[in-house]
Coordinates of C-alpha atoms in Angstrom, one line a residue:
X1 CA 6.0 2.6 15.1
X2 CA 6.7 6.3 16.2
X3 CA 10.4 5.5 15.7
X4 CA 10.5 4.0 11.9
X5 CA 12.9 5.5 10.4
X6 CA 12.7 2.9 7.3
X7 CA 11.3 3.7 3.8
X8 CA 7.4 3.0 3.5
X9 CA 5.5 2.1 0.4
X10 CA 1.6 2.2 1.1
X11 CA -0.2 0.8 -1.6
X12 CA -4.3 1.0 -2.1
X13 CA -5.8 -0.9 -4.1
X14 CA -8.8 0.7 -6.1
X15 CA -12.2 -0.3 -4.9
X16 CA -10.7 -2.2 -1.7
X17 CA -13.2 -0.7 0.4
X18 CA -11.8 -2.2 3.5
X19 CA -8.4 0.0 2.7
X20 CA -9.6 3.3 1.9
X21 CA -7.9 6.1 1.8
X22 CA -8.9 7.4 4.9
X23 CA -7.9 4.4 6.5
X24 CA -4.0 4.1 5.3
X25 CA -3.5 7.6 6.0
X26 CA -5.0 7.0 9.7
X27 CA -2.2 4.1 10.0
X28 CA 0.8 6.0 8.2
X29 CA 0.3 8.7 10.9
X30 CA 1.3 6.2 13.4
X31 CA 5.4 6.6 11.1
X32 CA 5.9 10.1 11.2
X33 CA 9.6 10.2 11.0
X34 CA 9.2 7.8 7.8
X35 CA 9.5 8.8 4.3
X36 CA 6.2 7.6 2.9
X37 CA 6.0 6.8 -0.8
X38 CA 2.0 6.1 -1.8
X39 CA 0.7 4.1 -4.7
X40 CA -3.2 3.0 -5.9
X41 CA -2.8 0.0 -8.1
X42 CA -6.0 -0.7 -10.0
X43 CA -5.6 -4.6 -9.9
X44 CA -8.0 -7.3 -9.5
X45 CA -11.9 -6.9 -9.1
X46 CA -12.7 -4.2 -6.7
X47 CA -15.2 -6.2 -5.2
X48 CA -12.6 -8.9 -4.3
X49 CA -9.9 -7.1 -4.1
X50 CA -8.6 -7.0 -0.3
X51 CA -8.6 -10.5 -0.3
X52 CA -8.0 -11.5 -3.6
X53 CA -5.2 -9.8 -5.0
X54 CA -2.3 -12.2 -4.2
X55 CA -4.1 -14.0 -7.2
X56 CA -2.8 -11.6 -9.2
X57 CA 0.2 -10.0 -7.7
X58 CA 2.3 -9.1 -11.3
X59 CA 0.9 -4.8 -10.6
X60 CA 1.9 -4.9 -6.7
X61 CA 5.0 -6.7 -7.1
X62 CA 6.4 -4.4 -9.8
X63 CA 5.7 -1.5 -7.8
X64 CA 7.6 -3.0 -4.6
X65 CA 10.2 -4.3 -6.6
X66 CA 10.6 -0.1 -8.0
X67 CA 10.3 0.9 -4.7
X68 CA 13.1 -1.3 -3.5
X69 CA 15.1 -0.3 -6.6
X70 CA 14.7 3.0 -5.9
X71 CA 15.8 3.0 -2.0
X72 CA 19.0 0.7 -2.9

């Protein structure tokens, strides 16, 4: 992972208390060399939301789908 070059989009989701903040930052400082771009989608239900959210995926997939405009 120390040599990922490639774009990252990190996305938390609010109330996913197995993602917290603390958390994704711990793993993006395993990229260094990447250019992180960081989101928080408020999506589904907090309480369900790690697992959950593909339910609902219209908020994460239009910010992936910017993301990937973006980087074209």
């Amino acid at each position: 992972l120390r040599a990922c070059e490639v774009p990252v989009l990190a996305v938390r989701i609010t109330g996913d208390d197995y993602a917290v903040e603390r958390a994704v930052e711990h793993l993006l400082g395993k990229v260094p060399r990447a250019r992180i771009e960081r989101a928080v989608w408020t999506g589904p239900d907090p309480k369900t939301a790690h697992i959950r959210w593909p339910r609902t995926p219209d908020g994460a997939a239009e910010l992936a789908a910017g993301f990937v405009h973006r980087d074209a």
